[in-house]
Coordinates of C-alpha atoms and ligand atoms in Angstrom, one line a residue:
M1 CA -22.7 -14.0 -11.0
T2 CA -21.5 -17.4 -12.8
S3 CA -18.3 -18.9 -12.3
T4 CA -15.9 -19.5 -15.2
A5 CA -14.6 -22.8 -15.8
G6 CA -11.5 -24.5 -13.9
P7 CA -10.6 -27.0 -11.5
T8 CA -11.5 -24.9 -8.5
T9 CA -11.3 -26.5 -5.0
A10 CA -12.5 -23.6 -2.8
T11 CA -16.1 -22.8 -1.7
V12 CA -17.4 -19.4 -0.5
R13 CA -18.3 -19.6 3.3
R14 CA -21.3 -17.3 3.8
A15 CA -22.8 -15.8 6.8
A16 CA -26.4 -15.3 5.9
D17 CA -27.6 -15.2 9.4
A18 CA -24.8 -13.1 11.1
P19 CA -25.4 -9.7 11.9
P20 CA -24.3 -7.1 9.2
L21 CA -20.5 -5.8 9.7
I22 CA -21.7 -2.1 10.0
T23 CA -24.7 -0.2 10.6
G24 CA -25.7 3.4 9.0
D25 CA -24.4 5.0 12.5
D26 CA -21.0 3.4 11.9
L27 CA -20.5 5.3 8.5
P28 CA -18.5 8.4 8.4
P29 CA -20.1 11.8 6.8
T30 CA -20.0 11.0 3.3
R31 CA -18.9 14.4 2.1
H32 CA -15.4 16.2 1.7
F33 CA -13.3 17.1 4.6
I34 CA -12.0 20.7 4.3
D35 CA -10.6 23.1 6.7
G36 CA -11.5 21.0 9.6
T37 CA -15.2 20.2 8.7
F38 CA -17.2 18.1 6.4
I39 CA -18.5 20.3 3.7
E40 CA -20.8 20.1 0.8
P41 CA -19.4 19.4 -2.5
S42 CA -19.3 21.9 -5.4
A43 CA -21.2 19.8 -7.7
G44 CA -23.8 17.0 -7.4
G45 CA -22.2 13.9 -8.9
V46 CA -22.1 11.0 -6.7
I47 CA -19.9 7.6 -6.6
D48 CA -21.1 4.4 -5.4
V49 CA -19.4 2.6 -2.7
V50 CA -20.0 -1.1 -3.1
D51 CA -19.7 -4.0 -1.0
P52 CA -17.7 -6.8 -2.9
C53 CA -19.3 -9.7 -1.1
A54 CA -23.0 -8.5 -1.7
E55 CA -22.4 -6.6 -4.9
S56 CA -24.6 -3.9 -3.2
V57 CA -24.1 -0.1 -2.5
I58 CA -23.3 0.8 1.0
A59 CA -22.8 4.5 0.5
R60 CA -22.5 7.3 -1.9
V61 CA -19.6 9.8 -1.9
P62 CA -19.5 13.2 -3.7
E63 CA -17.7 13.0 -7.1
G64 CA -15.3 15.8 -6.4
T65 CA -14.3 18.5 -8.7
A66 CA -11.1 20.5 -9.5
E67 CA -12.9 23.3 -7.5
D68 CA -13.0 21.0 -4.4
I69 CA -9.5 20.1 -4.7
D70 CA -8.6 24.1 -5.0
R71 CA -10.5 24.9 -1.8
A72 CA -8.7 22.0 0.0
V73 CA -5.3 23.3 -1.2
A74 CA -6.2 26.8 0.0
A75 CA -7.1 25.4 3.4
A76 CA -3.8 23.3 3.5
V77 CA -1.8 26.5 2.4
A78 CA -3.5 28.7 5.0
A79 CA -2.6 26.0 7.9
K80 CA 1.1 25.1 6.7
G81 CA 2.8 28.2 8.7
R82 CA 1.5 27.4 12.2
W83 CA 1.9 23.7 11.7
A84 CA 5.3 24.0 10.9
R85 CA 6.3 26.1 13.6
L86 CA 5.3 23.7 16.2
V87 CA 8.1 22.3 18.0
P88 CA 9.0 18.7 17.5
K89 CA 7.5 17.6 20.9
E90 CA 4.1 19.4 20.2
R91 CA 3.6 17.6 16.7
S92 CA 4.8 14.2 18.6
E93 CA 2.2 14.5 21.2
L94 CA -0.7 15.3 18.6
L95 CA 0.5 12.1 16.6
H96 CA 0.2 10.1 19.9
T97 CA -3.1 11.7 20.5
I98 CA -4.2 10.5 17.0
A99 CA -2.9 6.9 17.8
D100 CA -4.6 6.8 20.7
R101 CA -8.2 8.1 19.2
L102 CA -7.5 5.1 16.5
A103 CA -6.9 2.7 19.0
D104 CA -10.1 3.5 20.9
H105 CA -11.9 2.8 17.6
T106 CA -10.0 -0.6 16.4
D107 CA -13.1 -2.6 16.0
L108 CA -15.0 0.1 14.2
L109 CA -12.3 0.9 11.8
S110 CA -11.8 -3.0 11.3
R111 CA -15.4 -3.5 10.5
L112 CA -15.9 -0.7 8.1
E113 CA -12.6 -1.6 6.1
S114 CA -13.9 -5.1 5.8
A115 CA -17.4 -4.0 4.8
N116 CA -16.0 -1.8 2.1
T117 CA -13.2 -4.1 0.7
G118 CA -14.5 -7.5 1.7
K119 CA -11.3 -8.3 3.2
P120 CA -11.0 -10.8 6.4
L121 CA -11.4 -9.3 9.5
A122 CA -8.0 -10.6 10.6
V123 CA -6.4 -8.5 7.6
S124 CA -8.4 -5.4 8.6
R125 CA -7.5 -5.7 12.2
D126 CA -3.8 -6.0 11.0
D127 CA -4.2 -2.9 9.0
V128 CA -5.5 -1.0 11.8
D129 CA -2.9 -2.1 14.4
M130 CA -0.1 -1.2 11.9
T131 CA -1.9 2.0 11.4
I132 CA -1.8 2.9 14.9
D133 CA 1.8 1.8 15.1
T134 CA 2.8 3.9 12.0
F135 CA 1.6 7.0 14.0
R136 CA 3.4 6.0 17.2
F137 CA 6.8 5.5 15.2
M138 CA 6.7 8.8 13.5
A139 CA 5.8 10.5 16.6
G140 CA 9.0 9.1 18.1
A141 CA 11.1 9.3 15.0
L142 CA 10.3 13.1 14.4
R143 CA 11.7 14.0 17.8
A144 CA 15.2 12.0 17.1
T145 CA 15.9 13.5 13.6
T146 CA 19.5 14.5 12.7
S147 CA 21.5 16.1 10.3
M148 CA 25.2 16.8 9.6
A149 CA 27.0 18.5 12.6
A150 CA 27.2 22.4 12.5
G151 CA 30.9 23.4 11.9
D152 CA 33.4 25.3 9.6
Y153 CA 33.6 23.6 6.5
A154 CA 34.9 26.5 4.6
E155 CA 37.6 28.9 6.4
N156 CA 35.5 31.2 8.8
H157 CA 32.2 30.1 7.5
L158 CA 30.1 28.1 10.0
S159 CA 27.5 25.9 8.2
V160 CA 24.3 24.9 9.8
I161 CA 22.0 22.5 8.1
L162 CA 18.1 22.8 8.7
R163 CA 15.5 20.6 8.0
E164 CA 12.4 22.0 6.8
P165 CA 8.9 20.9 5.7
L166 CA 8.1 21.1 2.1
G167 CA 4.7 22.8 2.8
V168 CA 1.6 21.2 1.2
V169 CA 1.7 17.4 0.2
G170 CA -0.7 16.1 -2.1
V171 CA -1.7 12.2 -1.4
I172 CA -3.5 9.7 -3.7
T173 CA -4.1 6.1 -2.0
P174 CA -5.4 2.8 -3.6
W175 CA -8.1 0.4 -2.6
N176 CA -6.1 -2.6 -1.3
Y177 CA -5.2 -1.1 1.9
P178 CA -7.2 2.2 2.3
L179 CA -6.6 3.1 5.8
L180 CA -3.1 1.7 6.2
M181 CA -1.8 3.4 2.9
A182 CA -3.2 6.7 4.1
A183 CA -1.4 6.2 7.3
W184 CA 1.7 5.4 5.8
K185 CA 1.7 8.8 4.2
I186 CA -0.3 11.2 6.8
A187 CA 1.9 10.3 9.8
P188 CA 5.1 11.0 8.1
I189 CA 4.0 13.9 6.4
L190 CA 2.4 15.5 9.4
A191 CA 5.6 14.5 11.4
A192 CA 7.9 16.3 8.9
G193 CA 5.8 19.5 9.5
N194 CA 3.8 19.6 6.3
T195 CA -0.1 19.8 5.8
L196 CA -1.9 17.8 3.2
V197 CA -4.8 17.2 0.9
L198 CA -5.5 13.5 0.4
K199 CA -7.7 11.7 -2.1
P200 CA -8.8 8.3 -1.5
S201 CA -9.6 5.6 -3.9
E202 CA -13.1 6.1 -5.2
Q203 CA -13.8 2.7 -4.6
T204 CA -12.7 2.6 -0.7
P205 CA -13.1 5.9 0.9
L206 CA -15.2 4.9 4.0
T207 CA -12.1 4.5 6.5
T208 CA -10.3 7.5 5.4
L209 CA -13.3 9.7 6.1
K210 CA -13.8 7.9 9.4
F211 CA -10.1 9.0 10.1
A212 CA -11.0 12.4 9.4
E213 CA -14.2 12.5 11.7
L214 CA -12.0 10.8 14.5
V215 CA -9.1 13.3 14.2
A216 CA -11.2 16.3 13.4
D217 CA -11.0 18.0 17.1
L218 CA -7.5 16.9 17.6
L219 CA -5.7 18.8 14.6
P220 CA -5.7 22.5 13.6
P221 CA -8.2 23.0 10.7
G222 CA -6.7 22.6 7.3
V223 CA -3.8 20.4 8.3
V224 CA -5.6 17.5 6.9
N225 CA -8.0 17.6 4.1
V226 CA -9.7 14.8 2.2
V227 CA -11.5 15.2 -1.3
N228 CA -13.3 12.4 -2.7
G229 CA -13.5 11.7 -6.5
H230 CA -12.0 10.0 -9.5
G231 CA -8.0 9.8 -10.2
A232 CA -8.3 11.5 -13.7
V233 CA -10.4 14.6 -12.5
V234 CA -9.4 15.1 -8.6
G235 CA -6.2 13.2 -8.6
A236 CA -5.0 15.0 -11.7
R237 CA -5.8 18.4 -10.2
L238 CA -3.9 17.7 -7.0
A239 CA -0.8 16.7 -9.1
E240 CA -0.7 19.7 -11.2
H241 CA -1.7 22.2 -8.6
P242 CA 0.9 25.1 -8.4
D243 CA 0.5 25.4 -4.6
V244 CA 1.1 21.8 -4.0
N245 CA 4.7 21.1 -3.0
M246 CA 5.1 17.4 -3.5
I247 CA 2.6 14.6 -4.7
A248 CA 2.9 11.1 -3.2
L249 CA 0.9 8.3 -4.9
T250 CA 0.5 4.6 -3.9
G251 CA -1.1 3.1 -6.9
S252 CA -0.5 1.5 -10.3
V253 CA 2.4 2.1 -12.7
A254 CA -0.1 3.9 -15.1
S255 CA -1.4 6.2 -12.5
G256 CA 2.4 6.9 -11.5
R257 CA 3.1 7.8 -15.0
A258 CA 0.0 10.1 -15.2
V259 CA 1.0 11.7 -11.8
A260 CA 4.7 12.3 -12.8
R261 CA 3.6 14.0 -16.0
A262 CA 1.1 16.1 -14.2
A263 CA 3.7 17.2 -11.7
A264 CA 6.4 17.9 -14.3
D265 CA 5.0 21.6 -15.1
S266 CA 5.3 22.9 -11.5
L267 CA 8.5 20.7 -10.9
K268 CA 7.0 19.6 -7.7
R269 CA 8.6 16.6 -6.1
V270 CA 7.1 13.0 -6.7
H271 CA 6.9 10.2 -4.4
L272 CA 5.6 7.0 -6.1
E273 CA 4.9 3.5 -4.6
L274 CA 3.7 1.4 -7.4
G275 CA 3.2 -2.1 -8.5
G276 CA 5.1 -5.1 -7.7
K277 CA 5.6 -8.7 -9.0
A278 CA 7.7 -10.3 -6.1
P279 CA 9.9 -13.4 -7.2
V280 CA 10.3 -16.3 -4.7
V281 CA 13.6 -18.0 -5.3
I282 CA 13.9 -21.4 -3.8
F283 CA 16.9 -23.3 -4.1
P284 CA 17.3 -27.0 -3.4
D285 CA 18.5 -26.9 0.2
A286 CA 15.6 -24.6 1.2
D287 CA 13.2 -25.6 3.9
L288 CA 10.4 -26.5 1.6
A289 CA 7.7 -27.1 4.3
A290 CA 8.6 -23.6 5.7
A291 CA 8.6 -21.8 2.3
A292 CA 5.2 -23.5 1.3
S293 CA 3.4 -22.5 4.6
S294 CA 4.9 -19.1 4.4
L295 CA 3.5 -18.6 1.0
R296 CA 0.1 -19.6 2.3
V297 CA 0.1 -16.2 3.8
A298 CA 2.4 -14.2 1.8
G299 CA 0.9 -15.2 -1.7
F300 CA -2.9 -14.9 -0.3
W301 CA -2.8 -12.1 2.4
N302 CA -5.5 -9.6 1.4
S303 CA -6.8 -12.0 -1.1
G304 CA -3.4 -11.4 -3.3
Q305 CA -4.3 -7.7 -3.7
E306 CA -1.0 -6.8 -2.1
C307 CA 1.9 -5.0 -3.8
G308 CA 4.5 -7.2 -2.1
A309 CA 2.6 -10.5 -2.7
A310 CA 4.7 -13.7 -3.0
C311 CA 3.2 -14.2 -6.4
R312 CA 5.9 -15.7 -8.5
V313 CA 7.8 -18.7 -7.5
L314 CA 11.1 -19.6 -9.3
V315 CA 12.0 -23.2 -7.8
H316 CA 15.0 -25.3 -8.5
E317 CA 14.1 -28.2 -10.9
S318 CA 15.3 -30.9 -8.7
V319 CA 12.6 -29.8 -5.7
A320 CA 10.1 -28.5 -8.0
E321 CA 7.7 -31.4 -7.7
E322 CA 7.8 -31.7 -3.8
F323 CA 7.3 -28.1 -3.5
V324 CA 4.3 -27.5 -5.8
E325 CA 2.8 -30.6 -4.0
R326 CA 3.3 -28.9 -0.6
L327 CA 2.1 -25.6 -1.8
V328 CA -1.1 -26.9 -3.3
G329 CA -1.6 -28.7 0.0
E330 CA -1.4 -25.2 1.9
V331 CA -3.5 -23.3 -0.8
G332 CA -6.2 -25.7 -1.1
A333 CA -6.8 -25.5 2.7
L334 CA -7.3 -21.8 2.7
V335 CA -10.6 -20.7 4.1
V336 CA -12.5 -18.4 1.6
G337 CA -15.5 -16.5 2.7
E338 CA -17.2 -13.2 3.7
P339 CA -15.7 -11.6 6.5
R340 CA -18.7 -11.9 8.7
A341 CA -18.3 -15.8 8.1
G342 CA -15.7 -16.3 10.9
E343 CA -12.4 -15.2 12.2
D344 CA -10.7 -18.1 10.6
V345 CA -11.6 -16.5 7.2
E346 CA -8.2 -16.1 5.1
V347 CA -9.4 -15.0 1.7
G348 CA -12.0 -12.7 0.6
P349 CA -13.4 -11.3 -2.7
M350 CA -11.7 -9.1 -5.4
V351 CA -12.5 -5.4 -4.7
S352 CA -14.7 -4.8 -7.5
K353 CA -16.3 -6.3 -10.6
A354 CA -13.8 -4.6 -12.9
H355 CA -10.9 -6.3 -10.8
F356 CA -12.5 -9.4 -10.7
D357 CA -12.8 -9.5 -14.4
R358 CA -9.1 -8.5 -14.7
V359 CA -8.0 -11.5 -12.6
T360 CA -10.1 -14.2 -14.3
G361 CA -9.2 -12.7 -17.6
Y362 CA -5.6 -13.5 -16.6
L363 CA -6.4 -17.0 -15.5
E364 CA -8.6 -17.6 -18.5
R365 CA -5.5 -16.5 -20.8
A366 CA -3.0 -18.7 -18.8
K367 CA -5.1 -21.8 -19.4
D368 CA -5.5 -21.0 -23.1
E369 CA -1.6 -20.9 -23.2
G370 CA -1.6 -24.3 -21.6
V371 CA -0.4 -23.5 -18.3
R372 CA -1.2 -26.2 -15.6
V373 CA -3.7 -25.4 -12.8
A374 CA -2.4 -27.2 -10.0
T375 CA -5.3 -26.2 -7.7
G376 CA -8.1 -23.2 -8.0
G377 CA -8.1 -21.6 -11.5
G378 CA -11.2 -19.6 -11.8
A379 CA -14.2 -17.7 -10.3
L380 CA -16.2 -19.1 -7.3
D381 CA -20.0 -18.9 -7.2
G382 CA -21.5 -15.4 -6.3
P383 CA -22.8 -13.2 -5.2
G384 CA -19.3 -11.4 -4.7
Y385 CA -16.3 -11.2 -6.7
F386 CA -14.5 -14.2 -5.2
V387 CA -11.8 -16.1 -7.0
A388 CA -10.5 -19.4 -6.0
P389 CA -6.9 -19.6 -4.4
T390 CA -4.7 -20.7 -7.3
V391 CA -1.5 -22.3 -8.1
L392 CA -0.4 -22.3 -11.8
A393 CA 2.6 -24.7 -12.0
G394 CA 5.0 -25.3 -15.2
V395 CA 4.8 -21.9 -16.1
P396 CA 7.0 -21.2 -19.2
E397 CA 9.5 -18.3 -19.2
G398 CA 8.2 -15.0 -20.2
A399 CA 4.3 -16.2 -19.9
E400 CA 2.0 -13.1 -19.3
V401 CA 1.0 -14.3 -15.9
A402 CA 4.3 -14.6 -14.8
R403 CA 5.5 -11.1 -15.7
E404 CA 2.5 -8.9 -15.1
E405 CA 0.9 -7.8 -11.7
V406 CA -2.1 -10.0 -11.6
F407 CA -3.1 -8.6 -8.0
G408 CA -5.3 -11.7 -7.1
P409 CA -5.1 -15.0 -5.2
V410 CA -2.7 -16.5 -7.8
V411 CA 0.8 -18.0 -7.4
T412 CA 2.6 -19.0 -10.3
V413 CA 5.6 -21.5 -10.5
E414 CA 8.5 -21.7 -12.8
T415 CA 11.6 -23.6 -12.5
F416 CA 15.5 -22.9 -13.0
A417 CA 18.5 -25.1 -13.6
D418 CA 21.2 -23.0 -11.9
E419 CA 21.9 -19.9 -9.9
E420 CA 22.7 -17.6 -12.7
E421 CA 19.3 -18.4 -14.5
A422 CA 17.7 -17.9 -11.1
V423 CA 19.0 -14.3 -10.8
R424 CA 18.7 -13.5 -14.2
R425 CA 14.8 -14.4 -14.5
A426 CA 13.9 -13.1 -11.1
N427 CA 15.3 -9.6 -12.3
D428 CA 13.7 -9.9 -15.6
V429 CA 10.5 -8.1 -14.8
P430 CA 10.1 -4.2 -15.1
L431 CA 8.9 -4.0 -11.4
G432 CA 11.3 -4.0 -8.7
L433 CA 9.4 -3.9 -5.3
S434 CA 10.2 -6.9 -3.2
A435 CA 11.4 -10.5 -3.5
S436 CA 12.6 -13.3 -1.3
V437 CA 15.4 -16.0 -1.4
W438 CA 15.0 -19.4 0.2
T439 CA 18.1 -21.4 1.2
E440 CA 19.6 -22.8 4.2
N441 CA 23.1 -21.6 3.0
A442 CA 23.9 -18.1 4.6
R443 CA 26.5 -17.1 2.1
R444 CA 24.0 -17.9 -0.7
G445 CA 21.4 -16.1 0.9
H446 CA 23.5 -13.0 1.3
D447 CA 24.8 -13.1 -2.0
I448 CA 21.5 -13.6 -3.9
A449 CA 19.9 -11.0 -2.0
A450 CA 22.5 -8.5 -2.9
R451 CA 22.1 -9.4 -6.7
L452 CA 18.3 -8.9 -6.8
D453 CA 17.0 -5.6 -8.0
F454 CA 14.2 -5.2 -5.5
G455 CA 13.7 -2.5 -2.6
T456 CA 13.0 -5.3 -0.2
V457 CA 14.5 -8.6 -0.2
W458 CA 13.6 -11.3 2.5
V459 CA 15.7 -14.3 3.3
N460 CA 13.8 -17.3 4.4
S461 CA 10.7 -15.1 4.8
H462 CA 8.4 -12.8 2.8
L463 CA 6.0 -9.8 3.5
V464 CA 7.2 -9.1 7.1
L465 CA 7.1 -5.3 7.6
A466 CA 7.8 -3.0 10.4
A467 CA 7.6 0.7 11.0
E468 CA 11.4 1.1 11.4
V469 CA 12.5 0.0 8.2
P470 CA 12.0 1.5 4.7
W471 CA 9.3 0.3 2.1
G472 CA 9.5 1.2 -1.5
G473 CA 10.7 0.1 -5.0
F474 CA 13.2 0.3 -7.9
K475 CA 12.6 0.3 -11.5
G476 CA 8.9 0.4 -12.6
S477 CA 7.8 0.3 -8.8
G478 CA 8.6 3.8 -8.4
Y479 CA 10.9 5.9 -6.1
G480 CA 10.7 7.3 -2.6
R481 CA 10.3 5.5 0.5
D482 CA 7.3 4.9 3.0
L483 CA 7.8 4.1 6.8
S484 CA 11.3 4.6 8.6
P485 CA 13.1 7.7 9.2
Y486 CA 13.7 7.6 5.2
A487 CA 10.0 8.5 4.9
L488 CA 10.6 11.7 7.1
D489 CA 13.7 12.6 4.7
D490 CA 11.4 12.3 1.7
Y491 CA 8.9 14.8 3.0
S492 CA 11.5 17.3 4.2
R493 CA 13.9 19.7 2.4
T494 CA 17.3 20.5 3.5
K495 CA 18.5 24.1 4.0
H496 CA 22.3 25.2 4.4
V497 CA 22.8 28.4 6.3
M498 CA 26.2 29.6 6.4
H499 CA 27.4 32.4 8.8
H500 CA 30.7 34.2 7.8
H501 CA 32.4 34.7 11.2
G502 CA 35.8 35.9 10.0
R503 CA 37.4 39.1 11.9
Ligands
NAD601 P1 -4.9 2.8 -9.2 O1 -3.4 3.3 -9.8 O2 -6.1 2.5 -10.1 O3 -5.7 4.0 -8.2 C1 -4.7 4.5 -7.2 C2 -5.1 5.8 -6.8 O4 -4.8 6.6 -8.1 C3 -6.7 6.2 -6.9 O5 -7.1 7.0 -5.9 C4 -7.2 6.6 -8.3 O6 -8.3 7.4 -8.3 C5 -5.8 7.4 -8.6 N1 -5.4 7.8 -9.9 C6 -5.8 7.0 -11.1 N2 -5.4 7.9 -12.1 C7 -5.2 8.7 -11.8 C8 -4.5 9.9 -12.3 N3 -4.4 9.9 -13.9 N4 -4.1 11.0 -11.8 C9 -4.2 11.0 -10.3 N5 -4.8 10.0 -9.8 C10 -5.1 8.9 -10.4 O7 -4.5 1.7 -8.3 P2 -5.2 0.7 -7.2 O8 -5.9 0.0 -8.5 O9 -6.2 1.7 -6.6 O10 -4.2 -0.1 -6.3 C11 -3.5 -1.0 -7.0 C12 -2.1 -0.8 -7.3 O11 -1.6 0.0 -6.3 C13 -1.5 -2.0 -7.7 O12 -0.7 -1.7 -8.9 C14 -0.5 -2.1 -6.5 O13 0.6 -2.8 -6.7 C15 -0.2 -0.7 -6.1 N6 0.1 -0.6 -4.7 C16 1.5 -0.4 -4.5 C17 1.9 -0.5 -3.1 C18 3.6 0.0 -2.8 O14 3.6 0.3 -1.4 N7 4.1 -0.2 -3.7 C19 0.9 -0.4 -2.1 C20 -0.4 -0.7 -2.4 C21 -0.8 -0.7 -3.7

């Protein structure tokens, strides 16, 4: 691959002599996982799974069909009664056992995730740690669910509110956090007493299949099913299937629209975690050094392929120059490389050639429009889909690169003159997933956070998550909440049973 023009500062650290991240023995069975076993697909098509550092094929998975989905849904339907009838303690213990099993395989799962996505090992380890924590949190939370107290709310009528599972949930996951996004769905869905059919991203199915392999002997057959394949075929069938009671997608806005449309005929519930374009609003009294070093992580974590990435800075004009200088210092020092090239690698490649082309396309168009490249600005030498960590400064209001989700190692910087302008422009994007405010004035921090139209707002921080608190967006970022007891609510239904006891 040749690099496109631009004042790039980074180089890609290689690891030619290091041992490979995975061997053939580490791979999961590359088939569908249905009714407790890995089965042969209904048709012969395959999908290549590519290592984005070497641009080489590391595995092939079956290209699933609607028939494969129908088979998996039938298994999930058959399993749902028994799973729903387990008392909370039994389901909780099973979720803890899953967490223990994953914890015993942290290293394998991390290496597999890095081999498939190119992400630094530190990022994969963090993904696996949070995956385990998500199962542990849901195992605890499911035993502590509450509802309105039973009582007489109409004369001589006792009301009891029951919380029931929905039945079968269809799950569609993206490529940026393949295992973690699967866990954010699987743990609360199972905790709430549902069974599920999951379609991983066709680009990154390996850790999801490994998950299925690792938990196969822990769960009753049919409770978790995994079908590989493309969104437009397998995902679409899952979304429209009449026996699927809810469809939950983490992915792009376009896929969210397609899933919501496909779900409309059966009127099934829809849960959408879609894109983000997080503004980072920096006031003149902010701790600029803290903001810059926080953005080194929050803007470039997972190589910027992160829906909550701190990708759009709005900084007060009086401190813009100083802030850009500090940010460029941090970003210019980021270590770019293959995951094998050391524990200190911070930024890896884009996940695929198509995504690399998309990200570099945004950079080329921004440069054509006269946006100033403060550092980075283009592709790095291959092999591999590496893009230089980039800061674009002096970005004008409404520029494409500051409005659309680039989903790469690119942070844009715009300036504002006063608070009203800052809030108006921060909110002036179709997406509403997350945002941050930087100020040492506690009243201002509180007030601005309240006026920002985003599902998560950090004050003097960015991209810090915990299993106890909800994650999800407003506006074009979708609806529904991952993590926290709110996710358990989303995957449950309430039933009111009223007893007439008048005599
Ligand atoms: P994508 O939408 O291309 O793919 C996501 C999944 O949807 C894949 O499994 C894909 O096969 C499937 N899909 C595609 N078209 C479909 C269709 N018509 N019907 C059913 N399924 C379909 O997204 P991606 O490129 O894998 O992931 C990146 C996107 O995910 C970004 O927009 C990012 O912001 C978003 N994301 C959001 C969150 C969040 O929590 N809000 C988390 C991670 C990623």
